JSON list of C-alpha atoms in Angstrom, two decimals:
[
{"chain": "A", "resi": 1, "resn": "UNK", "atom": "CA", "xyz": [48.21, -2.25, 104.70]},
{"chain": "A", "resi": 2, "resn": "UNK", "atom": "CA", "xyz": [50.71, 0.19, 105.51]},
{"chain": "A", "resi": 3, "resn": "UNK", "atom": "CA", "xyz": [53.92, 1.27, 104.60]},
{"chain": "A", "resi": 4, "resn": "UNK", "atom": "CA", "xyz": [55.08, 3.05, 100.91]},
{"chain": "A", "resi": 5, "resn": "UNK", "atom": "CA", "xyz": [53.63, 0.49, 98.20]},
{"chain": "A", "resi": 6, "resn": "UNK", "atom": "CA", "xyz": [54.41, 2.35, 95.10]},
{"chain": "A", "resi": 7, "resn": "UNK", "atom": "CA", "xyz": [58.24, 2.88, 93.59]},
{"chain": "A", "resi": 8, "resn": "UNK", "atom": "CA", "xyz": [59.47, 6.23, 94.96]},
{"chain": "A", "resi": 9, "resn": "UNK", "atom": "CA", "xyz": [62.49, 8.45, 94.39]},
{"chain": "A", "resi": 10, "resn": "UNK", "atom": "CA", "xyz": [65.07, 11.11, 95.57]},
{"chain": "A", "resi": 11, "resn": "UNK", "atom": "CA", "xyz": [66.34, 14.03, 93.34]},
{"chain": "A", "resi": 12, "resn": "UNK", "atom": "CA", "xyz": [69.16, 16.52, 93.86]},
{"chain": "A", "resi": 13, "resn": "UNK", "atom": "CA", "xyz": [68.34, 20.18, 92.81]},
{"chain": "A", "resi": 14, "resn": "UNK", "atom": "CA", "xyz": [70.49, 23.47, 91.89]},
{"chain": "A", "resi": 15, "resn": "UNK", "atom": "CA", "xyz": [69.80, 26.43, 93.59]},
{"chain": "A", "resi": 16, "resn": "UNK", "atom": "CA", "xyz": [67.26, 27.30, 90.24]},
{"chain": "A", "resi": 17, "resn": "UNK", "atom": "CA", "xyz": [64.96, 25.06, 89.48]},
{"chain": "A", "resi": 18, "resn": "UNK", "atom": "CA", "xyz": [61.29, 24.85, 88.63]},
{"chain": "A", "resi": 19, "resn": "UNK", "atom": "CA", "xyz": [59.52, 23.79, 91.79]},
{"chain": "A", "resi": 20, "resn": "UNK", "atom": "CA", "xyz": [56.24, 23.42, 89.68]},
{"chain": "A", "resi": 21, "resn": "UNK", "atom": "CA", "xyz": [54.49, 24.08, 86.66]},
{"chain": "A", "resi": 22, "resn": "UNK", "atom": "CA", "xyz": [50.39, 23.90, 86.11]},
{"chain": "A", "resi": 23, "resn": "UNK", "atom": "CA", "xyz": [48.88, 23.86, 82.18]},
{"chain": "A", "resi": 24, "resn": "UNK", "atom": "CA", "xyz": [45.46, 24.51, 81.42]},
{"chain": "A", "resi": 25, "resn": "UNK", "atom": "CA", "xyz": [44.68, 24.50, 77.50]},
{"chain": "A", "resi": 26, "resn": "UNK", "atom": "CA", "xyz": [41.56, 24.83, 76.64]},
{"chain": "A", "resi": 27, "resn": "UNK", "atom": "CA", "xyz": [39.25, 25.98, 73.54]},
{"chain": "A", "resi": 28, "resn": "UNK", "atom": "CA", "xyz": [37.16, 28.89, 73.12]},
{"chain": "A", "resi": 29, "resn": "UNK", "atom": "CA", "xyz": [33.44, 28.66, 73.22]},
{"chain": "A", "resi": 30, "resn": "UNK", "atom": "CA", "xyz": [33.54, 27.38, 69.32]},
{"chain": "A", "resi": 31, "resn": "UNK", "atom": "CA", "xyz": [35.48, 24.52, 70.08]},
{"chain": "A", "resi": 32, "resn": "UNK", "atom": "CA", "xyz": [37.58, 26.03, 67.20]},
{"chain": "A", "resi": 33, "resn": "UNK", "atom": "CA", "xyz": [40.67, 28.07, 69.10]},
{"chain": "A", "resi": 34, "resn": "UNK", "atom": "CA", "xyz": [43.03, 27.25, 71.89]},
{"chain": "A", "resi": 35, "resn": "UNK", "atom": "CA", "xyz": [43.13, 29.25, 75.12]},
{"chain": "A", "resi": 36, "resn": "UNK", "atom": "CA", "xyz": [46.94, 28.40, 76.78]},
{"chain": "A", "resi": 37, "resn": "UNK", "atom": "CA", "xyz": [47.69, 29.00, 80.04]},
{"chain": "A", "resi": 38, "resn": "UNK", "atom": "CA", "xyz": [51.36, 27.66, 81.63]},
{"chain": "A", "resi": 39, "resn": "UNK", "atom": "CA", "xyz": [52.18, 28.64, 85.44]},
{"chain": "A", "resi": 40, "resn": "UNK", "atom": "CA", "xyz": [55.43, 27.88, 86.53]},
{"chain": "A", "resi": 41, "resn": "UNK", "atom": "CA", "xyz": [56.89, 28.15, 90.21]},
{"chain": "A", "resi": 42, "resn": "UNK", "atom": "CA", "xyz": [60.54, 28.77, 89.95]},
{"chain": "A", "resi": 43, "resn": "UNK", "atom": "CA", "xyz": [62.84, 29.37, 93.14]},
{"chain": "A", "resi": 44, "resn": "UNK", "atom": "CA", "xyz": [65.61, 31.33, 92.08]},
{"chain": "A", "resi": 45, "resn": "UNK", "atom": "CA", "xyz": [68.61, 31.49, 94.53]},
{"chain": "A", "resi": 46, "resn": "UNK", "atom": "CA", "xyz": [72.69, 31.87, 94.57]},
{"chain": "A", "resi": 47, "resn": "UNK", "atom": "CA", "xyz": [75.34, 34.19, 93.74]},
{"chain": "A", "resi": 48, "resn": "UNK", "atom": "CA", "xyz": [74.01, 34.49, 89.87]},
{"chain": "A", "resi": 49, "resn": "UNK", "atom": "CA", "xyz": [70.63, 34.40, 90.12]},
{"chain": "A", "resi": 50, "resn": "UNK", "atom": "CA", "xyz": [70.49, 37.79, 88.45]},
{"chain": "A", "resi": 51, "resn": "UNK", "atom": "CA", "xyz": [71.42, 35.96, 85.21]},
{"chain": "A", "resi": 52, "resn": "UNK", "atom": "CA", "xyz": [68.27, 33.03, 85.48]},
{"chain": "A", "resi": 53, "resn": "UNK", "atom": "CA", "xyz": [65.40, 32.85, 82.80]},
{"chain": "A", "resi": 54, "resn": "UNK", "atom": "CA", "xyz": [62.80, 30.97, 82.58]},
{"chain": "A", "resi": 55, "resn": "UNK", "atom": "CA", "xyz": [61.74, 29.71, 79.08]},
{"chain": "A", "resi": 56, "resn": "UNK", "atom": "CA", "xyz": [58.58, 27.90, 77.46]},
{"chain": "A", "resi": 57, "resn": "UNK", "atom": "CA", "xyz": [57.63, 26.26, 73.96]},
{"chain": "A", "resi": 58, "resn": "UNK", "atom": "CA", "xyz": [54.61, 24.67, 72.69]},
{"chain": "A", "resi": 59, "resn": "UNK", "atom": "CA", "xyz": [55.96, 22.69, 69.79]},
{"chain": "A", "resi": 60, "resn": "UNK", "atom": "CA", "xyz": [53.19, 20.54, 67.46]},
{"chain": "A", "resi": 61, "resn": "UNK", "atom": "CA", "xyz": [55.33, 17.73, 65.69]},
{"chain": "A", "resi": 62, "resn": "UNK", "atom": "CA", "xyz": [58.55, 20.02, 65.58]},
{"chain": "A", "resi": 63, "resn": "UNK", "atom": "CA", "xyz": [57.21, 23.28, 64.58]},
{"chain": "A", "resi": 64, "resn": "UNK", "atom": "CA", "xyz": [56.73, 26.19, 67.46]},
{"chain": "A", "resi": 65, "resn": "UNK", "atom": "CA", "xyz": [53.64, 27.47, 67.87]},
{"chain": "A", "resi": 66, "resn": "UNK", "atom": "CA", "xyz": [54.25, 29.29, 70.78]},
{"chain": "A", "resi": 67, "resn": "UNK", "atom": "CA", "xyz": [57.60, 30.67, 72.23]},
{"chain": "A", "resi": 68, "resn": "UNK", "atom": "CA", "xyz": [57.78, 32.99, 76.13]},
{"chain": "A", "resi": 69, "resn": "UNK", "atom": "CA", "xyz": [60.55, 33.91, 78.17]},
{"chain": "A", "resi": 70, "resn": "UNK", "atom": "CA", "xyz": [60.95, 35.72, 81.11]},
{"chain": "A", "resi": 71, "resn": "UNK", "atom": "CA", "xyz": [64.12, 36.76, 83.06]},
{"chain": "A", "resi": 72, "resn": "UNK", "atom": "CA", "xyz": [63.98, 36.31, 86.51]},
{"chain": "A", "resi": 73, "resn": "UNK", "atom": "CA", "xyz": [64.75, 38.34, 90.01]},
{"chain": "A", "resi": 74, "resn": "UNK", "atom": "CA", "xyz": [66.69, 36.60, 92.99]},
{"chain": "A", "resi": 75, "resn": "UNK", "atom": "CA", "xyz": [64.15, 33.90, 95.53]},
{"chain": "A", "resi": 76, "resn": "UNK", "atom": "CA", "xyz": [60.59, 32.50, 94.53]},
{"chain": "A", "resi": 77, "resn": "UNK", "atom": "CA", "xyz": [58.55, 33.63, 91.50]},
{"chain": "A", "resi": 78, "resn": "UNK", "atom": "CA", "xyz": [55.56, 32.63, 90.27]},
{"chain": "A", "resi": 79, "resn": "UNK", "atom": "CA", "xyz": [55.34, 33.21, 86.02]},
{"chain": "A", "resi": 80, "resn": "UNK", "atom": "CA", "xyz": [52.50, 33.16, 83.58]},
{"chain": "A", "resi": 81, "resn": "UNK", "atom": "CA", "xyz": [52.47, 33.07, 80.27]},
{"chain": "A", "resi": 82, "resn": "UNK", "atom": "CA", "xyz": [49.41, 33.06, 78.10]},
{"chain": "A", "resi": 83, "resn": "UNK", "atom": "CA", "xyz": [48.65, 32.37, 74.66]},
{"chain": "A", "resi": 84, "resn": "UNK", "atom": "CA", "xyz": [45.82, 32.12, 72.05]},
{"chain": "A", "resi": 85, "resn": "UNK", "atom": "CA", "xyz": [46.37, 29.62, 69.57]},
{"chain": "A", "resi": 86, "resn": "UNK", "atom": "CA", "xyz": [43.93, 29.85, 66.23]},
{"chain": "A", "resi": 87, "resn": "UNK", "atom": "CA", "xyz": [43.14, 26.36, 64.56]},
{"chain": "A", "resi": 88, "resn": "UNK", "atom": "CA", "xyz": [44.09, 24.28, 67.65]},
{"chain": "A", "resi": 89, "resn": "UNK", "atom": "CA", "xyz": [44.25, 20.14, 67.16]},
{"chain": "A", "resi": 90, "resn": "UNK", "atom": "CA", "xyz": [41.56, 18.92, 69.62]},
{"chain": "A", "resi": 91, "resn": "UNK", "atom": "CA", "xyz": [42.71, 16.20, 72.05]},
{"chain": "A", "resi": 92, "resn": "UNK", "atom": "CA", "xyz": [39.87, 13.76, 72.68]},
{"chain": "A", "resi": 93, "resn": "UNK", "atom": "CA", "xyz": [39.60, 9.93, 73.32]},
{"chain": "A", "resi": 94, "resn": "UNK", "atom": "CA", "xyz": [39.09, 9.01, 70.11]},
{"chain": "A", "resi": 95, "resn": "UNK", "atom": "CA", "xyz": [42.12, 11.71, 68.21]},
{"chain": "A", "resi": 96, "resn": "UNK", "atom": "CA", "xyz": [44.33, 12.40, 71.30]},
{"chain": "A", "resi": 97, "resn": "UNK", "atom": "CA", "xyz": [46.38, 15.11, 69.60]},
{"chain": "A", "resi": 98, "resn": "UNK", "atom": "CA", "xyz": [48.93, 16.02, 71.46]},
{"chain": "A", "resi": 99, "resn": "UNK", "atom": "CA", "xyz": [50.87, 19.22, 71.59]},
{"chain": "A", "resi": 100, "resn": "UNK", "atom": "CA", "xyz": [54.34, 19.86, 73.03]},
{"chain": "A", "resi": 101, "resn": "UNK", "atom": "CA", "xyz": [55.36, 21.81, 76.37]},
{"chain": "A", "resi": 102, "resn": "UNK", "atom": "CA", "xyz": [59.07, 22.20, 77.02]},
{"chain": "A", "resi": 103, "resn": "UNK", "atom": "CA", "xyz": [59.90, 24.44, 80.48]},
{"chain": "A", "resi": 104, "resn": "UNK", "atom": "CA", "xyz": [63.64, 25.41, 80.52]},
{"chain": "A", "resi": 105, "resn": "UNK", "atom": "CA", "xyz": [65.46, 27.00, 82.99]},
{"chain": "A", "resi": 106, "resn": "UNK", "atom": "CA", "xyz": [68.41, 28.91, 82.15]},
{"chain": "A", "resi": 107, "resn": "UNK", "atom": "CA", "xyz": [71.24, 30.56, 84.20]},
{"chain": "A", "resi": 108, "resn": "UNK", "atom": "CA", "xyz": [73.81, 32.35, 81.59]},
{"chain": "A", "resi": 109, "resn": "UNK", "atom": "CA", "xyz": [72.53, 30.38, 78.64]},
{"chain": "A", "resi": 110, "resn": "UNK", "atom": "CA", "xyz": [73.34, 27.31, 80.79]},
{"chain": "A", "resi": 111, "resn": "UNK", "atom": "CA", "xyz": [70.86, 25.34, 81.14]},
{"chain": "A", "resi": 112, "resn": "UNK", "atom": "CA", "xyz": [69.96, 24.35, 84.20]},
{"chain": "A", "resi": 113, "resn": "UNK", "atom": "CA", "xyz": [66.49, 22.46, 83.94]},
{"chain": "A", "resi": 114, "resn": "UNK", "atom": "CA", "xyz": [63.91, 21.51, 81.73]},
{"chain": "A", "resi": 115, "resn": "UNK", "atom": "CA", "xyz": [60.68, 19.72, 82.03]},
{"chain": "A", "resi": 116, "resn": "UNK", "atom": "CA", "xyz": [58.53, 18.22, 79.18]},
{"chain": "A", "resi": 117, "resn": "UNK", "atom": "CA", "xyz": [54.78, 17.65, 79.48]},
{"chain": "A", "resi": 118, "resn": "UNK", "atom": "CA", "xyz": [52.33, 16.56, 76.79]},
{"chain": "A", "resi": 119, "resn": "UNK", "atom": "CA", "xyz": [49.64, 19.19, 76.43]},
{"chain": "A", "resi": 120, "resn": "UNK", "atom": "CA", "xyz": [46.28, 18.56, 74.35]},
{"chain": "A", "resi": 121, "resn": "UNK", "atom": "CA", "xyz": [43.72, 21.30, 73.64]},
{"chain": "A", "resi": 122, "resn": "UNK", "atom": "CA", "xyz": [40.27, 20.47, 75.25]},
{"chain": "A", "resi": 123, "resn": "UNK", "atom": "CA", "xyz": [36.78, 21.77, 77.33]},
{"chain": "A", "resi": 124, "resn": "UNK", "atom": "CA", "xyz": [35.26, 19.05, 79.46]},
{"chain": "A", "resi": 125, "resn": "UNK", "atom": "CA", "xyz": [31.88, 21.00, 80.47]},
{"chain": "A", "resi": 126, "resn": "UNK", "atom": "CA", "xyz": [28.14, 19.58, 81.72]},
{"chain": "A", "resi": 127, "resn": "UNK", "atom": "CA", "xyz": [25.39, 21.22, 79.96]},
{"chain": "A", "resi": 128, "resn": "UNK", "atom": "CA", "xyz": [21.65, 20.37, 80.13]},
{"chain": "A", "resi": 129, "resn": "UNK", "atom": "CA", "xyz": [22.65, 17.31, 82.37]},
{"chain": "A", "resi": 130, "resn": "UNK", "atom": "CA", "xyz": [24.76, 16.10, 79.32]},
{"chain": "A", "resi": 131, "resn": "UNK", "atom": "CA", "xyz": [28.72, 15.38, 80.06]},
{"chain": "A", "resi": 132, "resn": "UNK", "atom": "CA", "xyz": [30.23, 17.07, 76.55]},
{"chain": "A", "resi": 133, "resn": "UNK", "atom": "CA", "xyz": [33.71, 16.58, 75.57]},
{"chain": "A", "resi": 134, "resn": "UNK", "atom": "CA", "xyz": [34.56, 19.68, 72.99]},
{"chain": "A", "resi": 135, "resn": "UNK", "atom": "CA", "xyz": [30.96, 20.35, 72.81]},
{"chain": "A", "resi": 136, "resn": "UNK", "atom": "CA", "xyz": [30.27, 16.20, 71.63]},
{"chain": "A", "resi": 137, "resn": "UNK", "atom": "CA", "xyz": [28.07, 14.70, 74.23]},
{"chain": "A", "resi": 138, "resn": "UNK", "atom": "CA", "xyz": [29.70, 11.68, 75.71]},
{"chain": "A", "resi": 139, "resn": "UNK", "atom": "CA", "xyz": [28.27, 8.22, 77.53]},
{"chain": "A", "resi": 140, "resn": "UNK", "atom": "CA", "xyz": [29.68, 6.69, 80.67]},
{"chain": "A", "resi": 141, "resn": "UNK", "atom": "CA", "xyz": [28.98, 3.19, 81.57]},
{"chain": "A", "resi": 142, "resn": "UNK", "atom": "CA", "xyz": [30.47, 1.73, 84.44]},
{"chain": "A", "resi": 143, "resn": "UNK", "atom": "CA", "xyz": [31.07, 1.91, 88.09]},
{"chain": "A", "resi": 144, "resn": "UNK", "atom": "CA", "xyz": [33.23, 0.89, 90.83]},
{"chain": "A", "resi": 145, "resn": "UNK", "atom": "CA", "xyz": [36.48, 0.92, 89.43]},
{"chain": "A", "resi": 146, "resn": "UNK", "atom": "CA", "xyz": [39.32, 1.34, 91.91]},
{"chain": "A", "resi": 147, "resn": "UNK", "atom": "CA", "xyz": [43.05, 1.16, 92.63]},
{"chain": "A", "resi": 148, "resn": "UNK", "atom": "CA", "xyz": [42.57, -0.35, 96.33]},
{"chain": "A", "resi": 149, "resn": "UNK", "atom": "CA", "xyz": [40.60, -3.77, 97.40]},
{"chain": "A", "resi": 150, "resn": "UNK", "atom": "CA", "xyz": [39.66, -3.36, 101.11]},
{"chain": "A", "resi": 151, "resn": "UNK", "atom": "CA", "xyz": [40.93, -7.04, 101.59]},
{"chain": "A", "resi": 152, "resn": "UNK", "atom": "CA", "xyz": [43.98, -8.09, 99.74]},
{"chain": "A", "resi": 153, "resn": "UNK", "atom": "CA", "xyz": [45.31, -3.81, 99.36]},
{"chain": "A", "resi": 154, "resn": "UNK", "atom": "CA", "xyz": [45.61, -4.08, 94.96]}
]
């Protein structure tokens, strides 16, 4: 089988835009607190890229819990922002709470970007040989599951 076998796109860009973004969120070692972590690659060129900031929200059903911005110098920037969030919602299977993430990039309160990702709060951890989801120990059955048949390709 060869060839592209999945739907695929093209997308035109500005000269700003976020070129990537990477979440990690987390919970402390009592399962109790978040620990928020958003990286975002942002390539920053043309005539007002003086004026460019970068922007972030964690939102939980409409209310803010965390707000960053950063303005940004001229070419490619990596920015961090990082948070500690007390009382998180725990994502897991069984309650996927979800939080969330808005990215917005900004050239003289234009807007010139913005990227929204669903962010939930959890620790995925082996301890003792146990798998433990938030610190609950979890049971896998089942094997063998896969995308891609050697003979017919799906």
């Amino acid at each position: 089988m060869s060839g592209i076998t999945r739907d695929i796109y093209l997308k035109a860009r500005e000269k700003q835009q976020i070129q990537d973004f990477r979440v990690i969120a987390g919970l402390d070692e009592a399962y109790v607190n978040g620990i928020f972590s958003v990286g975002i690659d942002v390539l920053n060129l043309g005539e007002n890229a003086s004026t460019t900031v970068v922007e972030a929200e964690l939102i939980d059903t409409g209310n803010v819990v965390e707000s960053f911005s950063k303005s940004l110098t001229s070419g490619k920037t990596n920015v961090v922002f990082d948070a500690f969030v007390p009382g998180v919602k725990q994502w897991s299977a069984e309650i996927p709470n979800l939080y969330e993430l808005i990215n917005t990039l900004k050239n003289s309160d234009k807007v010139v970007e913005v990227i929204r990702q669903d962010v939930g709060f959890r620790t995925s951890e082996i301890k003792n040989g146990n798998l433990l989801i938030n610190g609950k120990y979890v049971y896998l059955k089942g094997a063998n599951i896969h995308e891609h048949n050697d003979t017919t390709g799906h």
